[in-house]
Coordinates of C-alpha atoms and ligand atoms in Angstrom, one line a residue:
X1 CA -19.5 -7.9 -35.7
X2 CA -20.3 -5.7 -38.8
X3 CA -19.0 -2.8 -37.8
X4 CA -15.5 -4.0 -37.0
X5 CA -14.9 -5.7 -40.4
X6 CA -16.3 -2.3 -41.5
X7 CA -13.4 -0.4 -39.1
X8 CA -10.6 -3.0 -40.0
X9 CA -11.6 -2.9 -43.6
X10 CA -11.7 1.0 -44.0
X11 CA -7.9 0.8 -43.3
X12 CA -5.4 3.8 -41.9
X13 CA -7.2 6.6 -41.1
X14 CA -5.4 10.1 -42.6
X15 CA -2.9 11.6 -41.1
X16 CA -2.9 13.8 -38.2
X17 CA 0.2 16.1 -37.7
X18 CA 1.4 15.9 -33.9
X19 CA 0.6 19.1 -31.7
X20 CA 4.4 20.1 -31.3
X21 CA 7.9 19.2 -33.7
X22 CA 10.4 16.7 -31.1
X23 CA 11.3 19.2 -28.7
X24 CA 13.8 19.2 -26.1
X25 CA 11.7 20.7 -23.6
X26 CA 9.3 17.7 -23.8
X27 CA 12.2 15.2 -23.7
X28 CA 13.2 16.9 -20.9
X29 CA 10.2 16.7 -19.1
X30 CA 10.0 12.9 -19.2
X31 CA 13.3 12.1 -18.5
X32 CA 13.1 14.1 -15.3
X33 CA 9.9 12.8 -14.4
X34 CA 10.9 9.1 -15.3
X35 CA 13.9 9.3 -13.6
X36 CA 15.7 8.3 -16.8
X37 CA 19.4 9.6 -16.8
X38 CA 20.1 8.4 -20.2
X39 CA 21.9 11.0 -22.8
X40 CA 19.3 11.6 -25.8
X41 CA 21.0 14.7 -26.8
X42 CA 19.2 15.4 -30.1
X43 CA 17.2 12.3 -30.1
X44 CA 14.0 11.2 -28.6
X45 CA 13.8 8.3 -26.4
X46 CA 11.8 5.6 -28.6
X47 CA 10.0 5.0 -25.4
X48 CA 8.5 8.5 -25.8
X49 CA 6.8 8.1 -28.9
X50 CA 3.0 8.1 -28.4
X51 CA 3.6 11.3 -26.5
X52 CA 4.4 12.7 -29.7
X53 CA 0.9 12.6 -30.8
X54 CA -1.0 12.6 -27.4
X55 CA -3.9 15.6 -27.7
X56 CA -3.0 17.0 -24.6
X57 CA -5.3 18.5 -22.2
X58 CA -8.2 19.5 -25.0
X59 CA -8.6 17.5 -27.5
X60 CA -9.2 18.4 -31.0
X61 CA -12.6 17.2 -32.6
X62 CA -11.0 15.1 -35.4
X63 CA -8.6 13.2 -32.8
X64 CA -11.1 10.3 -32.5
X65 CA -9.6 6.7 -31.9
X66 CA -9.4 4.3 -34.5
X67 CA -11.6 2.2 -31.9
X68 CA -13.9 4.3 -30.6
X69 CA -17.3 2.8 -32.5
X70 CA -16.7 -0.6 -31.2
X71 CA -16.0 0.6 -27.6
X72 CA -19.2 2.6 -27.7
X73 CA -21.2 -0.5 -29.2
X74 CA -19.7 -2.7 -25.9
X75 CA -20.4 -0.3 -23.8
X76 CA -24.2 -0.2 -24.6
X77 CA -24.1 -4.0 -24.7
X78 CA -23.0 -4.1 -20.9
X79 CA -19.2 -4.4 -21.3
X80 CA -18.7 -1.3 -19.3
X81 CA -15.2 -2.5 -17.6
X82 CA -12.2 -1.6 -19.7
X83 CA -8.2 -2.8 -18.9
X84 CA -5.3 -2.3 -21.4
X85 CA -3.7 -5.2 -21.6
X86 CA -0.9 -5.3 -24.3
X87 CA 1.2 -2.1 -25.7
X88 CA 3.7 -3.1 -28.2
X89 CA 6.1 -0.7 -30.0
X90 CA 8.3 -1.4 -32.6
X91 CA 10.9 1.6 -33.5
X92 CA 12.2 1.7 -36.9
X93 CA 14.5 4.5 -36.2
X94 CA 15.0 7.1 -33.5
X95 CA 13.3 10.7 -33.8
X96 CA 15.6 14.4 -33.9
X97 CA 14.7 17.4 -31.8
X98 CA 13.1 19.7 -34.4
X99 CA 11.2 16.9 -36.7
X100 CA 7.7 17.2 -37.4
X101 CA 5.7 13.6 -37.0
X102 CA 2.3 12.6 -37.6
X103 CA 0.3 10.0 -36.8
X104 CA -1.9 7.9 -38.2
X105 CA -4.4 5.1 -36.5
X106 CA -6.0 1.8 -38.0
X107 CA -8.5 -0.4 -36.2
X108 CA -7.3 -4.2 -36.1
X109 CA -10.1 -6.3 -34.8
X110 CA -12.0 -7.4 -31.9
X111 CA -11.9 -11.2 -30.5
X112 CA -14.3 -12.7 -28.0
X113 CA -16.7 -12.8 -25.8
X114 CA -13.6 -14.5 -24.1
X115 CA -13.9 -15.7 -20.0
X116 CA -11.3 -13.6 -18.2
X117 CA -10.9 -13.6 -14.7
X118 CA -12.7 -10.0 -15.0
X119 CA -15.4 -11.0 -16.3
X120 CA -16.8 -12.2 -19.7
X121 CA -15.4 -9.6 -22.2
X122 CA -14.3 -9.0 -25.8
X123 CA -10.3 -8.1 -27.0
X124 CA -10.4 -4.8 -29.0
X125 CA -7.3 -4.4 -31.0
X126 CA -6.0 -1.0 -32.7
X127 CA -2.8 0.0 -34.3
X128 CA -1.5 3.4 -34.1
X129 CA 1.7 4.5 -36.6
X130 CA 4.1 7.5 -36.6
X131 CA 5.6 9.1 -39.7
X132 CA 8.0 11.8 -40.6
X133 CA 8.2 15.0 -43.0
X134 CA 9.1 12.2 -46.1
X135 CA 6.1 10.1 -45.2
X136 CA 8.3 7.6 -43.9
X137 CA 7.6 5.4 -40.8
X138 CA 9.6 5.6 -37.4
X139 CA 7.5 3.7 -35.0
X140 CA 4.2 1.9 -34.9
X141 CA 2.1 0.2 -31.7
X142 CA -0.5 -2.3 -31.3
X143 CA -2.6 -1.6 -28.3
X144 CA -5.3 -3.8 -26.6
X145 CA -8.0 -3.5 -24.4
X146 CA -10.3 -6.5 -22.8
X147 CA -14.0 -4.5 -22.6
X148 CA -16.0 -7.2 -20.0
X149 CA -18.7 -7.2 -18.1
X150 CA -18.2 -6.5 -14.7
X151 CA -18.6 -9.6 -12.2
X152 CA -21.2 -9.5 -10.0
X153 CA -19.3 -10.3 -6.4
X154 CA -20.7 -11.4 -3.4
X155 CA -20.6 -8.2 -0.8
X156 CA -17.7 -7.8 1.9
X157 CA -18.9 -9.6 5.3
X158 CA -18.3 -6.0 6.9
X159 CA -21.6 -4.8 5.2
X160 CA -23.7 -7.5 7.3
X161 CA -25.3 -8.7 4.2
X162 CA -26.1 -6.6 0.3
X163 CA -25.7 -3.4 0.8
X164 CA -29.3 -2.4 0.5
X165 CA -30.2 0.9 -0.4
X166 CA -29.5 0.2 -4.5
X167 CA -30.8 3.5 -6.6
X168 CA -33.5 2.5 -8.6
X169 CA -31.8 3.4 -12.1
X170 CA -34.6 4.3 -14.7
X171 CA -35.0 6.3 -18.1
X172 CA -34.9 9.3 -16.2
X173 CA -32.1 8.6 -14.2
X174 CA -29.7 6.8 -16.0
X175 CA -27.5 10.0 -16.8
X176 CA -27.2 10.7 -12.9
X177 CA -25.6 7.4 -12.1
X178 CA -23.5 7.7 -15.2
X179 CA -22.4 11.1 -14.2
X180 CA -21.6 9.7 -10.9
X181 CA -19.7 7.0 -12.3
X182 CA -17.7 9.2 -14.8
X183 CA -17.1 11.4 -11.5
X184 CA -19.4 13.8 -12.4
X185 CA -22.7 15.6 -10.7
X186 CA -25.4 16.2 -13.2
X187 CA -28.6 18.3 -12.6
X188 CA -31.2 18.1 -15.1
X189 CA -32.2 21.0 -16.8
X190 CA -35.2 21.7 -19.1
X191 CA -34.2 22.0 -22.6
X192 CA -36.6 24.8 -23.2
X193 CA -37.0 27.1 -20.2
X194 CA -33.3 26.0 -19.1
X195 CA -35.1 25.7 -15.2
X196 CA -33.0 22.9 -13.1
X197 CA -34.1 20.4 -11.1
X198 CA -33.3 17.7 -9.0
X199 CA -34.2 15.2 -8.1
X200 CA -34.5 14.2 -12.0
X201 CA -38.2 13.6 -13.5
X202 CA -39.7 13.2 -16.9
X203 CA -41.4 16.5 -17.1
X204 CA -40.3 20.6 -16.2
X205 CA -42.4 21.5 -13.1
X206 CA -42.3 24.9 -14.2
X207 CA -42.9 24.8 -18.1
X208 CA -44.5 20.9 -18.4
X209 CA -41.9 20.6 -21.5
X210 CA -40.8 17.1 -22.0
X211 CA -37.4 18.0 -23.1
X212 CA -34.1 18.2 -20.8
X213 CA -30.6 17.9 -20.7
X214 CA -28.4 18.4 -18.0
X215 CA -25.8 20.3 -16.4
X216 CA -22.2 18.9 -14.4
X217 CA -22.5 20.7 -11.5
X218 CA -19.3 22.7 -9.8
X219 CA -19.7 20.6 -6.8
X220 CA -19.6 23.3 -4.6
X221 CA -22.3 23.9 -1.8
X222 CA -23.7 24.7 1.5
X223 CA -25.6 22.7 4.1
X224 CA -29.5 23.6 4.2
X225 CA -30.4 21.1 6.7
X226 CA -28.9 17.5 8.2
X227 CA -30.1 15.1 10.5
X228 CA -27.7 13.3 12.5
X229 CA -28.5 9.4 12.3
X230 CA -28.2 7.1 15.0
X231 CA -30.8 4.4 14.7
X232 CA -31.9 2.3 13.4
X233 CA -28.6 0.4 12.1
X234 CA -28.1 0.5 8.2
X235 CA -26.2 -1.7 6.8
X236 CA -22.7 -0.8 5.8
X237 CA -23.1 2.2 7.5
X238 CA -21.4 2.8 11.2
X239 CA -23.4 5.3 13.0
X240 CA -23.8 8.2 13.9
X241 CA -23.4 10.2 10.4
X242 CA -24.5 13.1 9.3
X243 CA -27.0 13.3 6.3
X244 CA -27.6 16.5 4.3
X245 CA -29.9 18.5 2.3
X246 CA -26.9 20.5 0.5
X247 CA -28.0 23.6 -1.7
X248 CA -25.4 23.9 -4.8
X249 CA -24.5 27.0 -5.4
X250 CA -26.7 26.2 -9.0
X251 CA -29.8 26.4 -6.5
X252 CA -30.8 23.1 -6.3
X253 CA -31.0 20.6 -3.0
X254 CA -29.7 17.4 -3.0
X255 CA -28.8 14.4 0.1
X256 CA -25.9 13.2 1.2
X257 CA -23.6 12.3 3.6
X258 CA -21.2 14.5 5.2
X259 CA -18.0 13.0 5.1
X260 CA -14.5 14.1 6.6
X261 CA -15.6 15.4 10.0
X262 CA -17.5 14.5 13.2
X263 CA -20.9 14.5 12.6
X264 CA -21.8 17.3 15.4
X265 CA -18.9 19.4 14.0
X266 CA -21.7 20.0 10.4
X267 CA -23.7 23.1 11.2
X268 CA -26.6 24.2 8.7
X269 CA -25.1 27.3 6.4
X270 CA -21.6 25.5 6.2
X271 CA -19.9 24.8 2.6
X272 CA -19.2 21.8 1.8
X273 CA -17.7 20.1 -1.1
X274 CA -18.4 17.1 -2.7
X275 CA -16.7 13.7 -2.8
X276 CA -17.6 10.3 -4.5
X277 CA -17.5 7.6 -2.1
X278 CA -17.4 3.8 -3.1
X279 CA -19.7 1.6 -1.2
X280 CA -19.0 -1.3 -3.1
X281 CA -17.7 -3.1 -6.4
X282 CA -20.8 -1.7 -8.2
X283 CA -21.8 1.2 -6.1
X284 CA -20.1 5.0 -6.0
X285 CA -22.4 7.7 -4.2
X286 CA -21.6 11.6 -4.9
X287 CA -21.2 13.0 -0.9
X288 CA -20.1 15.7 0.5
X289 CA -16.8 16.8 3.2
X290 CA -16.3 20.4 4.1
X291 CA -15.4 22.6 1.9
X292 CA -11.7 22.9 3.9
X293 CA -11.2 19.9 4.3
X294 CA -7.6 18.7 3.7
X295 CA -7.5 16.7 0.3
X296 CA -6.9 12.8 1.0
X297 CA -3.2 12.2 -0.3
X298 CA -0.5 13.5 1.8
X299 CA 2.2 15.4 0.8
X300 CA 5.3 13.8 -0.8
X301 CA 8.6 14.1 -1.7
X302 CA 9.7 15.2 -5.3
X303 CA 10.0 12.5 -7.8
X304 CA 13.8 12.9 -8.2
X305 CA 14.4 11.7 -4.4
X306 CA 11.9 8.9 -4.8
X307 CA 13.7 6.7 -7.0
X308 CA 16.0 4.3 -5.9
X309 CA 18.2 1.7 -7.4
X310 CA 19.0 -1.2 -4.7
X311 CA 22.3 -3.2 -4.9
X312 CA 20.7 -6.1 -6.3
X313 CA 20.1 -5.4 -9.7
X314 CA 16.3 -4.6 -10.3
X315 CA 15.1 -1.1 -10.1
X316 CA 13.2 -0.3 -7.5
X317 CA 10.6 2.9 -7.8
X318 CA 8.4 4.6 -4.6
X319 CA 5.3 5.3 -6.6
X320 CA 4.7 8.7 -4.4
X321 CA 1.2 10.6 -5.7
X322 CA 4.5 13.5 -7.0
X323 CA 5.8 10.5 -9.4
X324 CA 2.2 9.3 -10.7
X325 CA 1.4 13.0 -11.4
X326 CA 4.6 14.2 -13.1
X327 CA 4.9 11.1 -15.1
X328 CA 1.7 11.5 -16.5
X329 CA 1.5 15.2 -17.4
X330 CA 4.9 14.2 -18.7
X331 CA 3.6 12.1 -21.3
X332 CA 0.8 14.4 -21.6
X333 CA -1.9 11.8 -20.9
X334 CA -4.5 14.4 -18.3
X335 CA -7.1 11.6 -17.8
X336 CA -8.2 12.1 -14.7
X337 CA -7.5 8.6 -12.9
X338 CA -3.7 9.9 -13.1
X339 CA -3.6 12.9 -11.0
X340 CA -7.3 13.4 -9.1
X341 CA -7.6 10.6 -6.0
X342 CA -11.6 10.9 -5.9
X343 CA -11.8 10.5 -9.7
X344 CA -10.3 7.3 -9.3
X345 CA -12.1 5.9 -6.8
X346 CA -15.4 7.1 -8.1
X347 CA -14.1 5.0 -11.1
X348 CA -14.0 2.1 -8.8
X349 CA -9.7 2.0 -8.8
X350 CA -7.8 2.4 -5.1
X351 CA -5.8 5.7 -5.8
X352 CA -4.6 7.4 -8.5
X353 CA -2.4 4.8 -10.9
X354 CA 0.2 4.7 -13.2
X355 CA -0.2 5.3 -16.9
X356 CA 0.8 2.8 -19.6
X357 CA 3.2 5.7 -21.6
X358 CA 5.0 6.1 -18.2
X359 CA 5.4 2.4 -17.7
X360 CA 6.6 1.1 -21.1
X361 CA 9.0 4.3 -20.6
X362 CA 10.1 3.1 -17.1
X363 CA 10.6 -0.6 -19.3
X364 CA 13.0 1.3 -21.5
X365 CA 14.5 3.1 -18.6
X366 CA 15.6 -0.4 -16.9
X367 CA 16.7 -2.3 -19.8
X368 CA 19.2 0.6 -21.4
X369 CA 20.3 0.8 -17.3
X370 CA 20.6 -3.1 -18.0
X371 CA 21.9 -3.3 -21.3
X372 CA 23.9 -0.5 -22.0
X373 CA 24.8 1.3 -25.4
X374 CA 21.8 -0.9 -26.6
X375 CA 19.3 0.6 -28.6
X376 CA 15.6 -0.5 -28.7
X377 CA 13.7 -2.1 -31.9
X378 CA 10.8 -2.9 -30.1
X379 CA 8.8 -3.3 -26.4
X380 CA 6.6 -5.7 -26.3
X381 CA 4.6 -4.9 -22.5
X382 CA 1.6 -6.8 -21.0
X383 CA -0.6 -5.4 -18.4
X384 CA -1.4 -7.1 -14.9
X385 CA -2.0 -5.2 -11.9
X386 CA -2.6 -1.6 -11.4
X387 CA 0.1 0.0 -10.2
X388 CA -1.1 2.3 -7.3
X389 CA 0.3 5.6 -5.5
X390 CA 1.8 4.2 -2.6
X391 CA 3.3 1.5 -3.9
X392 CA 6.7 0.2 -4.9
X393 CA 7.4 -1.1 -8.5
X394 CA 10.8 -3.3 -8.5
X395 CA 11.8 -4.0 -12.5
X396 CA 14.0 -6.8 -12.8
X397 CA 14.7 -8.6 -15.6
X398 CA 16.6 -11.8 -17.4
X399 CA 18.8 -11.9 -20.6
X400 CA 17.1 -13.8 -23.2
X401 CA 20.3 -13.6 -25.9
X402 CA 22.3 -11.1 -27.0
X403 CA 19.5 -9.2 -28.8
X404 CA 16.3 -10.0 -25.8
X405 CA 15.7 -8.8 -22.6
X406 CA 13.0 -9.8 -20.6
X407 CA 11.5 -7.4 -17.9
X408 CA 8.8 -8.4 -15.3
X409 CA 7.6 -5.5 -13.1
X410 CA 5.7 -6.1 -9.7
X411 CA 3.7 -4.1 -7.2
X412 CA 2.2 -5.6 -4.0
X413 CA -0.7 -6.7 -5.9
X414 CA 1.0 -8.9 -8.1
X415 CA 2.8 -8.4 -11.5
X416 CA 2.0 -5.1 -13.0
X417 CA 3.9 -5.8 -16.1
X418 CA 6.0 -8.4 -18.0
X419 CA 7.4 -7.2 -20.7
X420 CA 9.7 -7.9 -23.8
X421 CA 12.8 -5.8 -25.2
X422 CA 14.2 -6.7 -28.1
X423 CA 17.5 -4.6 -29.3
X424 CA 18.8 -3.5 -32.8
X425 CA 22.0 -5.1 -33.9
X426 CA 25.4 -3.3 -32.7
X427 CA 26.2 -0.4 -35.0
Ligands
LIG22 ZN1 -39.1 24.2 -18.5

């Protein structure tokens, strides 16, 4: 590829300065949330580092990743899937409350089309490097992704066959089903007369321009009309169910289900809201529940009750929707697969999951629990298996030598992590 010899070739990128100096606040934050009980009086946790330089909630225009080209170019070429799959960090020295770090990012390479067991898919590498006031390194990461293809997999047996009703996807569609699958409801709008419309055509029915764009609806609404449907039998579907003409409050109808209550409990004139549901490995549909309807996850108990350490020596962690949430807003990482349960699933993941800054932190957490008065030089962590609310995650782990630790972290699904600490020399 061109354009990656281009990236790798063009070298560090300038630096950015990090949003905020090392704080105590922030240190604070994620030790709470992680659980970590470790004394970092005037010093960071190395684990912490990328947190230093994380955007936060808006991101500025010049925070672009080193990587972001090539994703975009495998993206239109199909490889729409995306997993980490390594995070290394190597720590020259710890960081002080009060100093100022910046950051600076360097593509590294891509590798492929490789046959995973996700799919066909190509390694994107990039490396990301802190630096203090003197221009002096502390800490730099290589971070991996595998971009594949997603695999076309036969449908459950539950749906009595493919799923059939498939949205034809066209020119003047496509940013609908995208929308959907970035967990968003788009309405087209004319670029010129600003009229919406849906459902999405080539051409304004009010104007005849040619030109549109669209708008993310709020997702609010109320039902116009619904039939209830009882034959005949669609597959994957269990009837009877409602299905809506919803008005958003933007002015424009659209169908769906409605979701989250007995289909003779939806009256016409009743808000609703909306809700992504996933019919299948390929297939997310934007629906609608009423509007006060509970939200899916349950209540839970504060993250500081929700850790436990059992007798045997690996640490075990309830992964309660409270922990997932904290953790991540701890580390300042707001995408929405963290903290919103319909994002996720519209996203095609089970729940809300945890983020890879919380879980080479939680890898830090259980080797200086393990190895005490140690200090880190570097975590080496590979990614397996999402590690969903709901879950446990037990970190145990096996000395190496004096200087190596080995961690392996599992969920029900398998091995989330297995990871590699490696410790400075004794002061
Ligand atoms: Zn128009």
């Amino acid at each position: 590829m061109a354009l990656a010899g281009r990236l790798a070739a063009a070298g560090e990128r300038p630096p950015l300065p990090c949003p905020d100096p090392v704080n105590a606040a922030m240190i604070r934050n994620w030790t709470q949330a992680l659980g970590d009980t470790g004394t970092w009086d005037d010093v960071a946790p190395p684990a912490m580092i990328q947190v230093w330089s994380m955007p936060g909630l808006v991101r500025r225009p010049d925070q672009k990743g080193a990587a972001d080209q090539v994703l975009g170019m495998l993206d239109a070429a199909g490889y729409t899937g995306i997993v980490a799959t390594n995070c290394d960090q190597t720590y020259d020295r710890c960081v002080k409350v009060g100093e100022q770090l910046s950051t600076r990012m360097r593509f590294g390479g891509v590798t492929g089309p490789k046959r995973t067991a996700m799919g066909e898919g190509y390694f994107v590498t990039w490396y990301q490097s802190w630096y203090d006031e003197n221009d002096e390194r502390v800490a730099e990461m290589l971070f991996r992704v595998l971009k594949f293809r997603p695999g076309k997999r036969p449908p459950a047996a539950s749906t009595g066959g493919r799923y059939p009703l498939r949205p034809a996807v066209g020119k003047d569609t496509a940013f609908f089903w995208d929308g959907v699958n970035a967990g968003e409801l788009r309405i087209q709008r004319c670029a010129d007369c600003g009229t919406l419309r849906h459902p999405p055509g080539p051409m304004c029915p009010h104007c005849h321009s040619l030109n549109r764009d669209h708008v993310v609806a709020s997702g609010r609404g109320v039902v116009h009309s619904y039939v209830v449907h009882h034959h005949p039998p669609v597959p994957g579907r269990t009837p009877p169910y409602a299905v809506a003409v919803v008005e958003l409050e933007e002015g424009v109808r659209i169908v769906g289900n409605v979701n989250g209550c007995p289909p003779d409990q939806v009256r016409v004139g009743m808000p609703v809201r909306l809700v992504f549901e996933r019919m299948d490995d390929e297939l997310v549909l934007p629906q609608w529940t009423p509007a006060d309807a509970p939200p899916p996850a349950p209540p839970s108990p504060p993250a500081a009750t929700a850790v436990a350490e059992p007798a045997s020596g690996g640490l075990e962690i309830e992964l309660t929707p409270t922990f997932i949430i904290s953790t991540a807003i701890a580390t300042r990482d707001f995408m929405p697969v963290h903290h919103d349960p319909a994002q996720a699933r519209a996203q095609g993941s089970k729940d809300i999951f945890v983020n890879i800054l919380t879980s080479i932190g939680l890898v830090q957490r259980y080797a200086l629990e393990t190895v005490r008065d140690a200090t880190p030089e570097s975590i080496e962590v590979r990614l397996g298996a999402p590690a969903y609310a709901g879950d446990t995650l037990t970190l145990t782990g096996d000395r190496v030598d004096d200087r190596t630790l080995r961690v392996r972290g599992a969920v029900s699904l398998g091995d989330h992590l297995t990871a590699t600490v490696r410790f400075k020399e004794a002061r």
